[in-house]
């Protein structure tokens, strides 16, 4: 099994970790399996499987943005099975800035960074204005094109 969209810090927190970013510096996939093997096996109806790896989706969000990107980079460089994406979620599009773009570009140029994300448009919740979402989305698509990333 290869999980193509996970948020490791949030997953570790849901599994009871008090300091998920510190834990995320270790063998993350192994730790997730140790903490949640029963639930994962139940979800897969008892099938025998190996978790081959995952793509950790790193989203810029408020003041946690720099910490999220930094932790994501640590995780993907610590565990060979973890790859990363970096982006600004449409809910946080109002936070788009030159600084965010610079940090995102730097993270995306690192080894094992595989895509721009999580990004897009969300007009259902409208937690950022429509024009802010469109501006951030267009900028991220330009970055993806320049760096030849999905």
Coordinates of N, CA and C in Angstrom, one line a residue:
X1 N 0.8 -1.2 0.0 CA 0.0 0.0 0.0 C 0.9 1.2 0.0
X2 N 0.5 2.2 -0.8 CA 1.2 3.5 -0.8 C 0.1 4.6 -0.7
X3 N 0.2 5.3 0.4 CA -0.8 6.4 0.7 C -0.4 7.6 0.0
X4 N -1.2 8.1 -1.0 CA -0.9 9.2 -1.8 C -1.3 10.5 -1.3
X5 N -1.9 10.6 -0.1 CA -2.3 11.9 0.5 C -2.5 11.7 2.0
X6 N -1.5 12.1 2.8 CA -1.6 12.1 4.2 C -1.0 13.3 4.8
X7 N -1.4 13.6 6.0 CA -0.8 14.8 6.8 C -0.3 14.1 8.1
X8 N 1.0 13.8 8.0 CA 1.7 13.0 9.1 C 1.5 13.6 10.5
X9 N 1.7 14.9 10.6 CA 1.6 15.6 11.9 C 0.2 15.4 12.5
X10 N -0.8 15.6 11.6 CA -2.2 15.5 12.1 C -2.5 14.1 12.4
X11 N -2.0 13.1 11.6 CA -2.3 11.7 11.9 C -1.6 11.3 13.2
X12 N -0.4 11.7 13.4 CA 0.3 11.3 14.7 C -0.5 12.0 15.9
X13 N -1.0 13.2 15.7 CA -1.7 13.8 16.8 C -3.0 13.1 17.1
X14 N -3.7 12.7 16.1 CA -4.9 11.9 16.2 C -4.7 10.6 16.9
X15 N -3.5 10.1 16.7 CA -3.1 8.8 17.3 C -2.6 8.9 18.7
X16 N -2.6 10.1 19.3 CA -2.3 10.4 20.7 C -0.9 10.9 20.9
X17 N -0.2 11.3 19.9 CA 1.2 11.9 20.1 C 1.0 13.3 20.6
X18 N 1.7 13.6 21.7 CA 1.6 14.9 22.3 C 2.5 15.9 21.5
X19 N 3.6 15.4 20.9 CA 4.5 16.3 20.2 C 4.7 15.7 18.8
X20 N 3.8 15.8 17.9 CA 3.9 15.1 16.6 C 5.0 15.5 15.7
X21 N 5.4 16.8 15.8 CA 6.5 17.2 15.0 C 7.9 16.6 15.4
X22 N 8.0 16.4 16.7 CA 9.2 15.8 17.2 C 9.3 14.3 16.8
X23 N 8.1 13.7 17.0 CA 8.0 12.3 16.6 C 8.3 12.1 15.1
X24 N 7.8 13.1 14.3 CA 8.0 13.0 12.9 C 9.4 13.0 12.4
X25 N 10.3 13.2 13.3 CA 11.7 13.2 12.9 C 12.3 11.8 12.8
X26 N 11.5 10.8 13.4 CA 12.0 9.5 13.4 C 11.5 8.7 12.2
X27 N 11.4 7.4 12.3 CA 10.9 6.5 11.2 C 9.4 6.6 11.2
X28 N 8.9 7.6 10.5 CA 7.5 8.0 10.6 C 6.5 6.9 10.2
X29 N 6.7 6.3 9.1 CA 5.8 5.3 8.6 C 5.8 4.1 9.6
X30 N 6.9 3.7 10.2 CA 6.9 2.7 11.1 C 6.2 3.1 12.4
X31 N 6.4 4.3 12.8 CA 5.7 4.8 14.0 C 4.1 4.8 13.8
X32 N 3.7 5.2 12.6 CA 2.3 5.2 12.4 C 1.7 3.8 12.4
X33 N 2.4 2.9 11.8 CA 1.9 1.5 11.9 C 1.9 0.9 13.3
X34 N 2.9 1.2 14.1 CA 3.0 0.8 15.5 C 1.8 1.3 16.2
X35 N 1.5 2.6 16.0 CA 0.4 3.2 16.8 C -1.0 2.8 16.3
X36 N -1.1 2.5 15.0 CA -2.5 2.3 14.5 C -2.6 1.1 13.6
X37 N -1.8 0.1 13.9 CA -1.8 -1.1 13.1 C -3.2 -1.8 13.1
X38 N -3.8 -1.9 14.3 CA -5.1 -2.5 14.4 C -6.2 -1.8 13.5
X39 N -6.2 -0.5 13.6 CA -7.2 0.2 12.8 C -6.9 0.1 11.3
X40 N -5.6 0.2 10.9 CA -5.3 0.0 9.5 C -5.7 -1.4 9.0
X41 N -5.3 -2.4 9.8 CA -5.7 -3.8 9.4 C -7.2 -4.0 9.3
X42 N -7.9 -3.4 10.2 CA -9.4 -3.5 10.2 C -9.9 -2.8 8.9
X43 N -9.4 -1.7 8.6 CA -9.8 -0.9 7.4 C -9.5 -1.7 6.1
X44 N -8.5 -2.5 6.2 CA -8.2 -3.3 5.0 C -8.7 -4.7 5.1
X45 N -9.6 -4.9 6.1 CA -10.3 -6.2 6.3 C -9.4 -7.4 6.5
X46 N -8.3 -7.1 7.3 CA -7.4 -8.1 7.7 C -6.5 -8.6 6.7
X47 N -6.4 -8.0 5.5 CA -5.5 -8.4 4.5 C -4.0 -8.2 4.9
X48 N -3.2 -9.0 4.5 CA -1.7 -8.9 4.8 C -1.2 -7.9 3.8
X49 N -0.5 -6.8 4.3 CA 0.0 -5.8 3.4 C 1.2 -5.2 4.0
X50 N 1.9 -4.5 3.2 CA 3.1 -3.6 3.7 C 2.8 -2.2 3.3
X51 N 3.0 -1.3 4.2 CA 2.8 0.1 3.9 C 4.2 0.5 3.2
X52 N 4.2 0.7 1.9 CA 5.4 1.0 1.2 C 5.9 2.4 1.4
X53 N 5.0 3.3 1.6 CA 5.3 4.7 1.8 C 4.1 5.6 1.7
X54 N 4.4 6.9 1.7 CA 3.3 7.9 1.6 C 3.9 9.2 1.1
X55 N 2.9 10.0 0.7 CA 3.2 11.4 0.3 C 2.6 12.3 1.4
X56 N 3.5 13.0 2.1 CA 3.0 13.9 3.2 C 2.7 15.2 2.6
X57 N 1.5 15.6 2.8 CA 1.0 16.9 2.2 C 1.2 18.0 3.2
X58 N 2.1 19.0 2.9 CA 2.4 20.1 3.8 C 1.7 21.3 3.3
X59 N 0.8 21.8 4.2 CA 0.1 23.0 3.8 C 0.5 24.2 4.7
X60 N 0.7 25.4 4.1 CA 1.0 26.6 4.8 C -0.3 27.0 5.5
X61 N -0.2 27.2 6.8 CA -1.4 27.6 7.6 C -1.0 28.5 8.7
X62 N -1.4 29.8 8.6 CA -1.1 30.8 9.7 C 0.4 30.7 10.1
X63 N 0.6 30.9 11.4 CA 2.0 30.9 11.9 C 2.6 29.6 11.9
X64 N 1.8 28.5 11.7 CA 2.4 27.2 11.6 C 3.1 26.9 10.3
X65 N 2.8 27.8 9.3 CA 3.4 27.6 8.0 C 4.8 27.2 7.9
X66 N 5.7 28.1 8.4 CA 7.2 27.7 8.4 C 7.5 26.4 9.1
X67 N 6.8 26.2 10.3 CA 7.1 25.0 11.0 C 6.6 23.8 10.2
X68 N 5.4 23.9 9.6 CA 4.9 22.8 8.8 C 5.8 22.4 7.7
X69 N 6.3 23.4 6.9 CA 7.3 23.1 5.8 C 8.6 22.5 6.4
X70 N 9.1 23.1 7.4 CA 10.4 22.6 8.0 C 10.2 21.2 8.5
X71 N 9.1 20.9 9.2 CA 8.9 19.5 9.7 C 8.7 18.6 8.6
X72 N 8.0 19.0 7.5 CA 7.8 18.1 6.3 C 9.1 17.7 5.7
X73 N 10.0 18.7 5.6 CA 11.3 18.4 5.0 C 12.1 17.5 5.9
X74 N 12.0 17.6 7.2 CA 12.7 16.7 8.1 C 12.2 15.3 7.9
X75 N 10.9 15.2 7.9 CA 10.3 13.9 7.8 C 10.7 13.2 6.5
X76 N 10.6 13.9 5.4 CA 10.9 13.2 4.1 C 12.4 12.9 4.0
X77 N 13.3 13.6 4.7 CA 14.7 13.2 4.7 C 15.1 12.2 5.7
X78 N 14.2 12.0 6.7 CA 14.5 11.0 7.7 C 14.0 9.6 7.4
X79 N 12.9 9.5 6.7 CA 12.3 8.2 6.4 C 12.3 8.1 4.9
X80 N 12.9 7.0 4.4 CA 13.0 6.8 3.0 C 11.7 6.6 2.3
X81 N 10.7 6.3 3.0 CA 9.4 6.0 2.4 C 8.4 7.2 2.4
X82 N 8.9 8.3 2.9 CA 8.1 9.5 2.9 C 8.6 10.5 1.9
X83 N 7.6 11.0 1.0 CA 7.8 12.0 0.0 C 7.0 13.2 0.4
X84 N 7.2 14.4 -0.2 CA 6.5 15.6 0.3 C 5.9 16.4 -0.9
X85 N 4.8 17.1 -0.5 CA 4.3 18.1 -1.4 C 4.2 19.4 -0.5
X86 N 4.2 20.6 -1.2 CA 4.2 21.8 -0.5 C 3.2 22.8 -1.2
X87 N 2.4 23.4 -0.5 CA 1.4 24.3 -1.1 C 0.6 25.1 -0.1
X88 N -0.2 26.0 -0.6 CA -1.1 26.8 0.2 C -2.5 26.4 -0.1
X89 N -3.2 25.8 0.9 CA -4.6 25.3 0.8 C -5.5 26.5 0.5
X90 N -6.6 26.3 -0.2 CA -7.4 27.5 -0.5 C -8.0 28.2 0.7
X91 N -8.2 27.4 1.8 CA -8.6 28.1 3.0 C -7.7 29.1 3.5
X92 N -6.4 28.9 3.2 CA -5.3 29.8 3.7 C -4.8 30.8 2.6
X93 N -5.5 30.9 1.5 CA -5.0 31.6 0.4 C -4.8 33.1 0.7
X94 N -5.5 33.6 1.7 CA -5.3 35.0 2.1 C -3.9 35.2 2.7
X95 N -3.2 34.2 3.0 CA -1.8 34.2 3.6 C -0.7 34.3 2.5
X96 N -1.1 34.1 1.2 CA -0.2 34.1 0.2 C 0.7 35.4 0.2
X97 N 2.0 35.2 0.1 CA 2.9 36.4 0.1 C 4.2 36.0 -0.6
X98 N 5.0 37.0 -0.8 CA 6.3 36.7 -1.4 C 7.1 35.8 -0.5
X99 N 7.0 36.0 0.8 CA 7.8 35.1 1.7 C 7.3 33.6 1.6
X100 N 5.9 33.5 1.5 CA 5.4 32.1 1.4 C 5.9 31.5 0.1
X101 N 5.8 32.3 -1.0 CA 6.2 31.7 -2.3 C 7.7 31.3 -2.2
X102 N 8.5 32.1 -1.6 CA 10.0 31.8 -1.5 C 10.2 30.5 -0.7
X103 N 9.5 30.4 0.4 CA 9.7 29.2 1.2 C 9.2 28.0 0.5
X104 N 8.1 28.1 -0.2 CA 7.5 27.0 -1.0 C 8.4 26.6 -2.1
X105 N 9.0 27.5 -2.8 CA 9.9 27.2 -3.9 C 11.1 26.4 -3.3
X106 N 11.6 26.9 -2.2 CA 12.8 26.3 -1.6 C 12.5 24.8 -1.2
X107 N 11.3 24.6 -0.6 CA 10.9 23.3 -0.2 C 10.8 22.4 -1.4
X108 N 10.1 22.9 -2.4 CA 9.9 22.1 -3.6 C 11.1 21.7 -4.4
X109 N 12.2 22.4 -4.1 CA 13.5 22.1 -4.8 C 14.3 21.0 -4.1
X110 N 13.8 20.7 -2.9 CA 14.5 19.7 -2.1 C 14.3 18.3 -2.6
X111 N 15.2 17.4 -2.4 CA 15.1 16.0 -2.8 C 13.8 15.4 -2.1
X112 N 13.1 14.6 -2.9 CA 11.9 13.9 -2.5 C 10.7 14.8 -2.4
X113 N 10.8 16.0 -2.8 CA 9.6 16.9 -3.0 C 9.0 16.6 -4.3
X114 N 7.8 16.1 -4.4 CA 7.3 15.5 -5.6 C 6.1 16.3 -6.3
X115 N 5.5 17.3 -5.6 CA 4.4 18.0 -6.3 C 4.1 19.3 -5.5
X116 N 3.3 20.1 -6.1 CA 2.7 21.3 -5.5 C 1.4 20.8 -4.9
X117 N 1.2 21.2 -3.6 CA -0.1 20.8 -3.0 C 0.0 20.9 -1.5
X118 N -1.0 21.1 -0.9 CA -2.3 21.0 -1.3 C -2.8 22.4 -1.7
X119 N -3.4 22.5 -2.9 CA -3.8 23.8 -3.5 C -5.2 23.6 -4.2
X120 N -5.7 24.6 -4.7 CA -7.0 24.5 -5.4 C -7.9 25.7 -5.1
X121 N -9.2 25.5 -5.4 CA -10.2 26.5 -5.1 C -11.3 25.9 -4.3
X122 N -11.8 26.6 -3.3 CA -12.8 26.1 -2.4 C -13.8 27.2 -2.2
X123 N -14.8 27.3 -3.1 CA -15.9 28.3 -3.0 C -17.0 27.9 -2.1
X124 N -17.0 26.7 -1.6 CA -18.0 26.2 -0.7 C -17.9 26.9 0.7
X125 N -16.7 26.8 1.3 CA -16.5 27.4 2.6 C -16.1 28.8 2.6
X126 N -15.4 29.2 1.5 CA -14.9 30.6 1.3 C -14.2 31.2 2.6
X127 N -13.2 30.4 3.1 CA -12.5 30.9 4.2 C -11.4 31.9 3.8
X128 N -11.1 32.0 2.5 CA -10.4 33.1 1.9 C -11.2 33.6 0.7
X129 N -11.1 34.9 0.5 CA -11.9 35.4 -0.6 C -11.6 34.8 -2.0
X130 N -12.6 34.8 -2.8 CA -12.5 34.1 -4.1 C -11.3 34.7 -4.9
X131 N -11.1 36.0 -4.9 CA -9.9 36.6 -5.7 C -8.6 36.2 -5.0
X132 N -8.5 36.0 -3.7 CA -7.3 35.5 -3.0 C -7.0 34.1 -3.4
X133 N -8.0 33.3 -3.4 CA -7.9 31.9 -3.8 C -7.3 31.8 -5.2
X134 N -7.9 32.6 -6.1 CA -7.5 32.5 -7.5 C -6.1 33.0 -7.7
X135 N -5.7 34.0 -7.0 CA -4.4 34.6 -7.1 C -3.3 33.5 -6.6
X136 N -3.6 32.9 -5.4 CA -2.7 31.9 -4.9 C -2.6 30.7 -5.8
X137 N -3.8 30.3 -6.3 CA -3.8 29.1 -7.1 C -3.0 29.3 -8.4
X138 N -3.2 30.5 -9.1 CA -2.5 30.8 -10.3 C -1.0 30.8 -10.0
X139 N -0.6 31.4 -8.9 CA 0.9 31.5 -8.6 C 1.4 30.1 -8.3
X140 N 0.7 29.3 -7.7 CA 1.2 27.9 -7.4 C 1.3 27.1 -8.7
X141 N 0.4 27.3 -9.6 CA 0.4 26.6 -10.9 C 1.6 27.1 -11.7
X142 N 1.9 28.4 -11.6 CA 3.1 28.9 -12.3 C 4.4 28.2 -11.7
X143 N 4.4 28.1 -10.4 CA 5.6 27.4 -9.7 C 5.7 26.0 -10.2
X144 N 4.6 25.3 -10.2 CA 4.6 23.9 -10.6 C 5.1 23.7 -12.1
X145 N 4.6 24.6 -12.9 CA 5.1 24.6 -14.3 C 6.6 24.9 -14.4
X146 N 7.0 25.9 -13.7 CA 8.5 26.2 -13.8 C 9.3 25.1 -13.2
X147 N 8.9 24.4 -12.2 CA 9.7 23.4 -11.6 C 9.4 22.0 -12.2
X148 N 8.5 22.0 -13.2 CA 8.1 20.7 -13.8 C 7.6 19.7 -12.8
X149 N 6.6 20.1 -12.0 CA 6.0 19.3 -11.0 C 4.5 19.2 -11.2
X150 N 3.9 18.1 -10.8 CA 2.4 18.1 -10.8 C 1.8 19.0 -9.7

